[in-house]
Short mmCIF file of C-alpha atoms in Angstrom, two decimals:
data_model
loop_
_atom_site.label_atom_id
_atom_site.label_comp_id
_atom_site.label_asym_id
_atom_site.label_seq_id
_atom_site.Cartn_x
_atom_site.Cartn_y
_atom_site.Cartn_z
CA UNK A 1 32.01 23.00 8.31
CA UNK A 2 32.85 19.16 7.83
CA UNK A 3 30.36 17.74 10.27
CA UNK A 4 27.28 19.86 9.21
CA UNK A 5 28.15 18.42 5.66
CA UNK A 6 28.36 15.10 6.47
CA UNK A 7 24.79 15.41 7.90
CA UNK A 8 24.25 15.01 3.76
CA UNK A 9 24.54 11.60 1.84
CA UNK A 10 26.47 10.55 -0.82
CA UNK A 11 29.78 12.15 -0.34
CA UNK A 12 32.74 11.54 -3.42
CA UNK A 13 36.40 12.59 -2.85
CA UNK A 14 37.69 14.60 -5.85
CA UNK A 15 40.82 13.60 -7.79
CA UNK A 16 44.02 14.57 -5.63
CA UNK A 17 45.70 17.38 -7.51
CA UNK A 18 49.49 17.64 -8.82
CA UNK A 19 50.52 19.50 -6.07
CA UNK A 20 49.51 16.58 -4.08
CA UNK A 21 47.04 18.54 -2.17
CA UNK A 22 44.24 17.36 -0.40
CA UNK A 23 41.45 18.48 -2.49
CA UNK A 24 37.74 19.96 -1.27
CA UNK A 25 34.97 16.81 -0.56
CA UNK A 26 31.66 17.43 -2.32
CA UNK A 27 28.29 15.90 -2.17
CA UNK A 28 28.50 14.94 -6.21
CA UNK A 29 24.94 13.13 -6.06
CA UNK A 30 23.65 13.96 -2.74
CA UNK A 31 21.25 15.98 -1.18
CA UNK A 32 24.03 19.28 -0.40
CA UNK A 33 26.84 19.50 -2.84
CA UNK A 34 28.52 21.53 -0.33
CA UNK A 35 32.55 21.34 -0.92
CA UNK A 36 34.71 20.89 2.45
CA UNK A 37 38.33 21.38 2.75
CA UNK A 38 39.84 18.40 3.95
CA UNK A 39 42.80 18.90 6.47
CA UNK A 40 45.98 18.18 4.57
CA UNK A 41 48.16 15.84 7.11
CA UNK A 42 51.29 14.26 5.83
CA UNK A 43 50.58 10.50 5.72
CA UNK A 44 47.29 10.96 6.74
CA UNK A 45 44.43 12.07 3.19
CA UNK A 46 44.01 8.08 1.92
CA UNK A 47 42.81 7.20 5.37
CA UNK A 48 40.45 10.23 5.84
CA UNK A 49 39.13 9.72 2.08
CA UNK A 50 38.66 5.80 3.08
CA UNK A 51 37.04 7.11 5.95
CA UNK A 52 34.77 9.34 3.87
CA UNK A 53 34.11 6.09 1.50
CA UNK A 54 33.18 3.63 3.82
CA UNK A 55 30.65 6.48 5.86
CA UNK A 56 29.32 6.99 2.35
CA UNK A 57 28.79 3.14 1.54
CA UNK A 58 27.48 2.67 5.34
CA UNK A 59 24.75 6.10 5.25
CA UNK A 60 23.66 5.15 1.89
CA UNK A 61 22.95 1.22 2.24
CA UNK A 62 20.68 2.73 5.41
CA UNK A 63 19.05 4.40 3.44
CA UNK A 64 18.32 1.70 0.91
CA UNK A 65 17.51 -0.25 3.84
CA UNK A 66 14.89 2.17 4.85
CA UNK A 67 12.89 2.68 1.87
CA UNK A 68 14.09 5.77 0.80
CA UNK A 69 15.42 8.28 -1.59
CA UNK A 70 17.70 11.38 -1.83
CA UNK A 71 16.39 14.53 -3.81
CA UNK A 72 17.98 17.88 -4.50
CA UNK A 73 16.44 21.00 -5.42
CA UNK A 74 18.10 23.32 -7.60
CA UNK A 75 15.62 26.61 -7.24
CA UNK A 76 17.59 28.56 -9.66
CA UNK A 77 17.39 25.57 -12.63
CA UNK A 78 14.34 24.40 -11.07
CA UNK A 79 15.73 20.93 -11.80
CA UNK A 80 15.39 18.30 -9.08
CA UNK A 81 18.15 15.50 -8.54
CA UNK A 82 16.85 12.13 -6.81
CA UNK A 83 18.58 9.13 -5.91
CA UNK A 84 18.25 5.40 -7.89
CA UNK A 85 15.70 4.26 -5.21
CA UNK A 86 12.84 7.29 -6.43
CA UNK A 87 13.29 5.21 -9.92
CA UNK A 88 12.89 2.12 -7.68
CA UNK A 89 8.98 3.86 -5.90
CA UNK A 90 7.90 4.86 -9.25
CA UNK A 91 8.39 1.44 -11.04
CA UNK A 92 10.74 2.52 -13.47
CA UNK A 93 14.12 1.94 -14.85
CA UNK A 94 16.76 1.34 -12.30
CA UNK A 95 19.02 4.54 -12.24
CA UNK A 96 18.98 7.97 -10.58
CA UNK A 97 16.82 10.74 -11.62
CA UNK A 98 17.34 13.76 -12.99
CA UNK A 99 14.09 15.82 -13.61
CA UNK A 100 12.09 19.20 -13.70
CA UNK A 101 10.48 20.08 -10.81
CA UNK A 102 7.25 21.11 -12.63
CA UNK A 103 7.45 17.67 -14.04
CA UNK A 104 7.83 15.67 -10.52
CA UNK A 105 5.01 18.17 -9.55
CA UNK A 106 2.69 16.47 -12.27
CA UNK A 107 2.77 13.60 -10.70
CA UNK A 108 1.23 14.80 -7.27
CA UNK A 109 -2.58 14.79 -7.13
CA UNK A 110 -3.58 18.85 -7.34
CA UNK A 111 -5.45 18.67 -3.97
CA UNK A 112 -1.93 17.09 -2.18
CA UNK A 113 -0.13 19.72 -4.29
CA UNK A 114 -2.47 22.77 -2.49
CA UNK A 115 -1.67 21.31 0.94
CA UNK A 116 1.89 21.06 0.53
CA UNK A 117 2.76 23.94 -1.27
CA UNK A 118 2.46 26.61 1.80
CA UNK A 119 4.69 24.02 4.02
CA UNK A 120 7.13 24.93 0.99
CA UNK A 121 6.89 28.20 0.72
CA UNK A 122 7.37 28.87 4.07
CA UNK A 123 10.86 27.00 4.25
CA UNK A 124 11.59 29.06 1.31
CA UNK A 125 10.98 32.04 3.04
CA UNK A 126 12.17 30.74 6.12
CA UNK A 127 9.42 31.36 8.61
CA UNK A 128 9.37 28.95 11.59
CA UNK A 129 12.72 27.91 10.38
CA UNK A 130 14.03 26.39 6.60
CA UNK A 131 12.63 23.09 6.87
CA UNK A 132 9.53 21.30 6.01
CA UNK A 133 7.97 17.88 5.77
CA UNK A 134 4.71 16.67 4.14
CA UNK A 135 2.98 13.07 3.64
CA UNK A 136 1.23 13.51 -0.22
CA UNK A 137 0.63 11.28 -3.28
CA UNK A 138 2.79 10.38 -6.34
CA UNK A 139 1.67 8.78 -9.35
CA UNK A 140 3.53 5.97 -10.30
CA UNK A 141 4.69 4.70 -14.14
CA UNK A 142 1.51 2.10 -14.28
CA UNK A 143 -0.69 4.92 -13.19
CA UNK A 144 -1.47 3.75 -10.01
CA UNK A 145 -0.31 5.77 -6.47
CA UNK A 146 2.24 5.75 -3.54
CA UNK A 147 2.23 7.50 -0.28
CA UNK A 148 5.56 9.33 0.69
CA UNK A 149 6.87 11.19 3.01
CA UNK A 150 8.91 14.16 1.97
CA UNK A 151 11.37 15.85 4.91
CA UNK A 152 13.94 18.76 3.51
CA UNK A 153 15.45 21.83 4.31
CA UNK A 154 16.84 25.22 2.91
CA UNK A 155 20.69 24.66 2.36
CA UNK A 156 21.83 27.49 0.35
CA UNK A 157 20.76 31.09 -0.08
CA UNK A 158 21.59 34.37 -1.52
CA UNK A 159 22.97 37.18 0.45
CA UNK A 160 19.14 38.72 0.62
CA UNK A 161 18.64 35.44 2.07
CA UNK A 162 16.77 34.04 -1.13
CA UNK A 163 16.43 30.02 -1.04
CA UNK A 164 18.91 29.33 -3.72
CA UNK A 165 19.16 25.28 -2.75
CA UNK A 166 17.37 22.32 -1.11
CA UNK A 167 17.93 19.19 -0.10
CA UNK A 168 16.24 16.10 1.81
CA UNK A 169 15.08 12.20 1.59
CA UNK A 170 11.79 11.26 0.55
CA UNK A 171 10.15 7.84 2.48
CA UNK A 172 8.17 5.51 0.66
CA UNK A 173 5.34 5.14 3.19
CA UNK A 174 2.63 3.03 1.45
CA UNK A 175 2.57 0.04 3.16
CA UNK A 176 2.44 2.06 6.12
CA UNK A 177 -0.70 4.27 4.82
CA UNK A 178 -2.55 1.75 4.18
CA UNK A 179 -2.17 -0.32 7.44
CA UNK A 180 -3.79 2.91 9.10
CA UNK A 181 -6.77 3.30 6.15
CA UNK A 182 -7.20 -0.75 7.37
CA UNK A 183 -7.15 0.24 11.28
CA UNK A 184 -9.67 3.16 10.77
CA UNK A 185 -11.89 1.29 8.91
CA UNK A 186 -11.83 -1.40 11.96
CA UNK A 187 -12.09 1.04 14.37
CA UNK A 188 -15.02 2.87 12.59
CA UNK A 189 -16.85 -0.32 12.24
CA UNK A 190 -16.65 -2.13 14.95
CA UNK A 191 -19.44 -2.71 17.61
CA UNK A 192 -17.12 -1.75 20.54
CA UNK A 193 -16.40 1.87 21.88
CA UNK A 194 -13.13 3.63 20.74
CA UNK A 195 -11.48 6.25 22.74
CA UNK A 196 -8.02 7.75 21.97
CA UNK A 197 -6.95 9.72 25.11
CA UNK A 198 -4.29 11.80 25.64
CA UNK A 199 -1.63 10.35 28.08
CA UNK A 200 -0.47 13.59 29.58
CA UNK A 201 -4.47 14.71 31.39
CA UNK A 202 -7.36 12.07 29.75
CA UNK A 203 -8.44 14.58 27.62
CA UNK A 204 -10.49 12.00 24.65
CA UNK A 205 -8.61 12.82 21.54
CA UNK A 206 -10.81 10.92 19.01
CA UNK A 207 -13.95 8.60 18.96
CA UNK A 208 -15.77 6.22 16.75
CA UNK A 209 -19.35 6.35 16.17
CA UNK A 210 -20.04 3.60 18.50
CA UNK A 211 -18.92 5.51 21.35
CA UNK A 212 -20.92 8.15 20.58
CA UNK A 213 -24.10 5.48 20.03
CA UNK A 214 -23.12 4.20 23.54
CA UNK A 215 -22.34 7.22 25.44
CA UNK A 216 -25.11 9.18 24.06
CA UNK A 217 -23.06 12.18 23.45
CA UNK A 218 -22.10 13.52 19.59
CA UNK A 219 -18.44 13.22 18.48
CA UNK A 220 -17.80 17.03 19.26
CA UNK A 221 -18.93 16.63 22.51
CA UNK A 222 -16.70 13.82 23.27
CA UNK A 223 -14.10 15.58 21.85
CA UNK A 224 -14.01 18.28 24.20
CA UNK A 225 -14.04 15.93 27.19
CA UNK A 226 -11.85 13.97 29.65
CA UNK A 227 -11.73 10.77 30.49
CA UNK A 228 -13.21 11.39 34.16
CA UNK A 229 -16.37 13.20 32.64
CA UNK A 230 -17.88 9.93 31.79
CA UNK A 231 -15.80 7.33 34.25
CA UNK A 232 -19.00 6.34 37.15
CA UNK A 233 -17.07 3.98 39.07
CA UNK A 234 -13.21 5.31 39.47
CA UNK A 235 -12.42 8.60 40.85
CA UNK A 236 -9.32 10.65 39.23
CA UNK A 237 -6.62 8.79 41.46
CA UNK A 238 -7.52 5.64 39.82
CA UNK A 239 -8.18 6.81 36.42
CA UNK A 240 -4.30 8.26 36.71
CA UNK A 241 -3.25 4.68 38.42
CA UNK A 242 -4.46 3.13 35.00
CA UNK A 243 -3.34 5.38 33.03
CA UNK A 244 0.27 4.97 33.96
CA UNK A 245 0.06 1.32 34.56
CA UNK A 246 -0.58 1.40 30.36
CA UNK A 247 1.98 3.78 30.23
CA UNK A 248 4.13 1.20 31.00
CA UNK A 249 3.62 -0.47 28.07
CA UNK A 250 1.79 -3.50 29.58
CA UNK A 251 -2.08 -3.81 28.12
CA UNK A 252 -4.62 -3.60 30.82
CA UNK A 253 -7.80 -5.14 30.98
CA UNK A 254 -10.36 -4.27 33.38
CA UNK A 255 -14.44 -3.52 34.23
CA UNK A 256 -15.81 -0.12 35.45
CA UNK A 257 -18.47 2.05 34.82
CA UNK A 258 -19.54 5.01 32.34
CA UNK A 259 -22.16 7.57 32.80
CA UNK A 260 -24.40 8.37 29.98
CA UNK A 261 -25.29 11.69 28.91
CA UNK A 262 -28.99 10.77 30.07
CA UNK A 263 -27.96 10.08 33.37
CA UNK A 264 -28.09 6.25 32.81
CA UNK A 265 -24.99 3.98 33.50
CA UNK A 266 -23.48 1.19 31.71
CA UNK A 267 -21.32 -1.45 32.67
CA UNK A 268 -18.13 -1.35 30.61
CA UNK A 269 -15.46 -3.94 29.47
CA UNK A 270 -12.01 -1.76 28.67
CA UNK A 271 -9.02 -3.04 26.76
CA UNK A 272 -6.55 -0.09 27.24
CA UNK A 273 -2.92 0.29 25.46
CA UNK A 274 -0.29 2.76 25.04
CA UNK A 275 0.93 4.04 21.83
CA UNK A 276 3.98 6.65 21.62
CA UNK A 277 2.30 8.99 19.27
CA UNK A 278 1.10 12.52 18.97
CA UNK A 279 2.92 12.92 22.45
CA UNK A 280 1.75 9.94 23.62
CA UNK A 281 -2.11 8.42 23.82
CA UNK A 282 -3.90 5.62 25.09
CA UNK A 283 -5.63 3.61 22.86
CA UNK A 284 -8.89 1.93 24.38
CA UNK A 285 -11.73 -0.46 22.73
CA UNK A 286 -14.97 -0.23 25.32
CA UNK A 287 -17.51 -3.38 25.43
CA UNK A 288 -21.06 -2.75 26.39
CA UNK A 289 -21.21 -5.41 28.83
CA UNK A 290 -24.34 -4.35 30.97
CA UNK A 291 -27.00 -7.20 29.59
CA UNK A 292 -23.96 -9.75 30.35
CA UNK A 293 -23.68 -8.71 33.91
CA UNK A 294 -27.54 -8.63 34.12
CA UNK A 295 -27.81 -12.27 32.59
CA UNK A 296 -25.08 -13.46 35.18
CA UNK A 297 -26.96 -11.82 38.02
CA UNK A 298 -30.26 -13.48 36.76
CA UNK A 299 -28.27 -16.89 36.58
CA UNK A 300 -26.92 -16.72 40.40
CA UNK A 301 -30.45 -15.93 41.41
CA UNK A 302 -31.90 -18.92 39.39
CA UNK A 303 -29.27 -20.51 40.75
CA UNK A 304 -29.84 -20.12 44.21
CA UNK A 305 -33.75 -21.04 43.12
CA UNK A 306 -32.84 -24.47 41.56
CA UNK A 307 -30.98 -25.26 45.41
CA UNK A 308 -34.29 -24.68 47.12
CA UNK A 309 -36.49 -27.31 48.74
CA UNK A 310 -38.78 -27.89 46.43
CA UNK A 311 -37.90 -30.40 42.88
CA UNK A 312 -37.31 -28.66 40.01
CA UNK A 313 -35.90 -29.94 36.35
CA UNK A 314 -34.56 -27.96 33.62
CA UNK A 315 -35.12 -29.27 30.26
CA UNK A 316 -34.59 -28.24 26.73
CA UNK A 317 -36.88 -27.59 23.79
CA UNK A 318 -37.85 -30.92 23.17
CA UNK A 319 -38.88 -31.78 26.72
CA UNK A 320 -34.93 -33.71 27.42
CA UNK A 321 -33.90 -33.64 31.02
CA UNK A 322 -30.81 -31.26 31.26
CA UNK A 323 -31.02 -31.20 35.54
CA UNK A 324 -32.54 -31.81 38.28
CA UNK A 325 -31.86 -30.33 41.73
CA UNK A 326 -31.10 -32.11 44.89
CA UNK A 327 -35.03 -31.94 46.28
CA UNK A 328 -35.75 -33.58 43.01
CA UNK A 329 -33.62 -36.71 44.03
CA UNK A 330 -35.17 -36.48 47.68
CA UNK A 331 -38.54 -36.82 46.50
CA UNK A 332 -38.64 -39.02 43.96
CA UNK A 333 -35.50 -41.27 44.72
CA UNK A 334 -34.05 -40.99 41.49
CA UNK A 335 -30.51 -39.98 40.35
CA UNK A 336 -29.57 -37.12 38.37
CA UNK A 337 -27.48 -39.48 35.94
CA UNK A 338 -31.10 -41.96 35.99
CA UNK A 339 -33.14 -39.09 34.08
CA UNK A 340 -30.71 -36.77 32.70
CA UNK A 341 -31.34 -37.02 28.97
CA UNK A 342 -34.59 -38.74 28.95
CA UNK A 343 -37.92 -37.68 27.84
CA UNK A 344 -39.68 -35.49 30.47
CA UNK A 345 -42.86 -37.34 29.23
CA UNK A 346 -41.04 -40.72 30.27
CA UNK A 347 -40.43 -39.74 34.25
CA UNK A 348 -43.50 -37.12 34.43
CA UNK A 349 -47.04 -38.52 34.29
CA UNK A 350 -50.38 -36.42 34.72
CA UNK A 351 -52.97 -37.06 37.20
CA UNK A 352 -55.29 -38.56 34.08
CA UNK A 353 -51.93 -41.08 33.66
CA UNK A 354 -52.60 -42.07 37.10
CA UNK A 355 -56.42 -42.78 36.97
CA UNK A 356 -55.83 -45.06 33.45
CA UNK A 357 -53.84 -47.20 35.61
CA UNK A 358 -49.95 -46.14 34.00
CA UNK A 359 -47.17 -47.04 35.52
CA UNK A 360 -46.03 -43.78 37.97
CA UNK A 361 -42.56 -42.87 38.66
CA UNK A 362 -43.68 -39.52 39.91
CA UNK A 363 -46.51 -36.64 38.24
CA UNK A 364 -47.07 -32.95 38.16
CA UNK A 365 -49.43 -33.27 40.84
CA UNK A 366 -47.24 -34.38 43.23
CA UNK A 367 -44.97 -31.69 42.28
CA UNK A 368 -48.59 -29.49 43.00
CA UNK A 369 -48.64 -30.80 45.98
CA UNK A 370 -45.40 -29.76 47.24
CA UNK A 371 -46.86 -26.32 47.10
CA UNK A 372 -50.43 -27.30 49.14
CA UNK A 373 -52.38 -27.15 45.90
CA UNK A 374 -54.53 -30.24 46.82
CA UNK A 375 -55.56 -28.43 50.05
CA UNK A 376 -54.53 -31.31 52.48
CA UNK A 377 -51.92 -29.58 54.79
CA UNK A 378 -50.56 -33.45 55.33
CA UNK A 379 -49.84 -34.69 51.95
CA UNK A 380 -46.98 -33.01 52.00
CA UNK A 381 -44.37 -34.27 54.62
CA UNK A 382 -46.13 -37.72 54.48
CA UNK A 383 -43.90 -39.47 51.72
CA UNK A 384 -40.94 -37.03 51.69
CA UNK A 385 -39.48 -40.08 52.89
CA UNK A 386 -40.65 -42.10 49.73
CA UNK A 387 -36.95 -42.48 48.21
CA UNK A 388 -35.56 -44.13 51.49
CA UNK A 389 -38.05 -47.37 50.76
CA UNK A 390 -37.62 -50.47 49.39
CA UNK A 391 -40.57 -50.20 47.01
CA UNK A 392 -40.59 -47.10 45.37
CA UNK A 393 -43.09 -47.11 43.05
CA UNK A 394 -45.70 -48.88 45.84
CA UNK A 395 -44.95 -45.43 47.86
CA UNK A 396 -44.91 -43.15 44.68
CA UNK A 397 -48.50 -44.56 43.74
CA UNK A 398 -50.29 -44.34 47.41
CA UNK A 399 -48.58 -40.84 47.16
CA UNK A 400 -50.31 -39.74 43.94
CA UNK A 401 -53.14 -41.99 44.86
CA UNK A 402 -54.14 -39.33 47.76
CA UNK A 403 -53.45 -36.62 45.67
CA UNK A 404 -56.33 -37.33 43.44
CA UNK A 405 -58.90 -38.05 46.44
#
């Protein structure tokens, strides 16, 4: 009987009696004031009620610590004990509460008091057991709302097994509250895919509406799917491999592919972390990352381009050199660092330049040339070799020179 009523807070040794008995312990202000003989050894009560004392200091500065309070429901009175830190949530005077239960019911929004009030009634009645929990509202002095958590079970009852008593701690859970509102709004507005998936089989356990833009499929279609019914690239061996390798609690980080509900695929970024909830889920943000892959395909092949044989410059929107390739040097003898950031219109020169008698350091044409646009199957070939002279611009301008015959 002693250790399921220390389970309770707030425990208060009575005075000893005359007969220097060891008198019953009672929870005076706690949750169950449920009285406990206490073993009458010679020598022995002041230590066990010292005992009692410093568990009761240690259990109820943890549950300070913890944001909490104490309540005790008196069905019979209806009146509803609470500890000094329920004074504390509600922004009132310091001091433990003493109150009607219609009057802490007040202070509960009616739509959280019609989802809590079946959890009560069936503790009351004890189906599925005597206990309950709920997460609800509670107006606060300066009318404006907490979140708490309210846990409590069925301590007492009649001989037709009535719920005469009951007691529990109530968790201040605000904070908490809205740190998830703040998540869910990120999650539902952000451009990436969310999945939650369940850890135990993949099943996808909730979405956001970008996953349903990307995958094609509504969020109750997603909902009653796995993980593997959309994964292209990775057959179920892997998908389990990642999944535990989260599991371990290390973040993974990786590329695959997802199949659309059109048949389509798209490459896929995924940022993938466990979270011990709801039995366990993974938590995963999705990147569309298709046009990024394309654009880095695009930029090896233009790569591979700009090595060719032929000169080629790349230059920005106001004609600046930003490279040249290695044919470039070969043909025209100059050094990337000699025209890198000059005008294009200070290196390049038309054929009309040529013919007004400016100064050539090398023209489109000759570039034209390169590809047998002047017709003469010799030009080209016959000054590749124009960079190894001593006189450049002598070779340059016999080169254009026979270009314009």
């Amino acid at each position: 009987a002693w250790q399921g009523a220390t389970r309770h807070a707030n425990y208060r040794p009575r005075e000893r009696d005359t007969a220097g008995g060891a008198p019953p312990v009672h929870a005076g202000a706690g949750p169950a004031d449920v009285a406990v003989e206490v073993p009458d050894h010679p020598g022995q009560p002041d230590r066990l009620h010292g005992g009692l004392r410093d568990s009761e200091a240690r259990t109820l500065a943890a549950i300070q610590a913890s944001n909490s309070a104490l309540w005790d429901y008196d069905l019979n009175s209806g009146r509803v004990h609470l500890s000094e830190a329920w004074a504390q949530f509600l922004g009132d005077e310091p001091g433990e509460v003493d109150t009607d239960f219609r009057e802490l019911a007040a202070r509960v929004p009616e739509e959280d008091r019609e989802a809590v009030r079946p959890m009560l009634v069936r503790a009351m009645k004890g189906e599925g057991g005597s206990s309950c929990q709920a997460e609800y509202r509670v107006r606060k002095c300066d009318g404006s709302y907490i979140w708490v958590r309210s846990e409590g079970r069925v301590v007492e009852r009649d001989a037709e097994g009535r719920a005469l008593r009951m007691t529990g701690i109530i968790h201040n859970i605000t904070e908490r509250k809205q740190a998830e509102t703040e998540y869910r709004t990120i999650v539902q507005t952000t451009g990436d895919a969310f999945w939650m998936v369940a850890a135990g089989d993949g099943r996808i356990l909730e979405v956001n509406p970008a996953a349903c833009a990307m995958s094609g499929y509504s969020r109750e279609e997603m909902l009653s799917m796995h993980v593997s019914d959309i994964e292209a690239l990775h057959d179920q061996e892997q998908i389990v491999h990642n999944m535990r390798a989260v599991m371990t609690g290390v973040p993974l980080k990786f590329e695959s592919r997802h199949r659309c509900k059109d048949g389509t695929m798209v490459d896929v970024e995924i940022s993938a972390r466990y979270m011990d909830a709801r039995g366990g889920v993974i938590v995963t943000f999705i990147r569309d990352i298709s046009a990024r892959n394309e654009a880095e395909r695009e930029f090896r092949v233009a790569a591979a381009a700009f090595e060719s044989q032929e000169g080629m410059l790349i230059t920005d929107a106001e004609s600046r050199i930003l490279r040249v390739n290695n044919a470039f040097t070969t043909i025209t003898g100059y050094l990337p660092e000699e025209v890198i950031g000059k005008a294009n219109s200070s290196i390049l020169h038309t054929a009309e330049d040529v013919k007004a008698g400016k100064p050539l350091l090398i023209s489109e044409y000759s570039f034209s040339a390169m590809q047998n646009r002047s017709g003469d199957p010799n030009t080209h070939g016959a000054d590749v070799s124009v960079p190894t002279q001593k006189d450049r611009a002598e070779h340059l301008r016999r080169f254009a020179e026979g270009l314009l015959r």
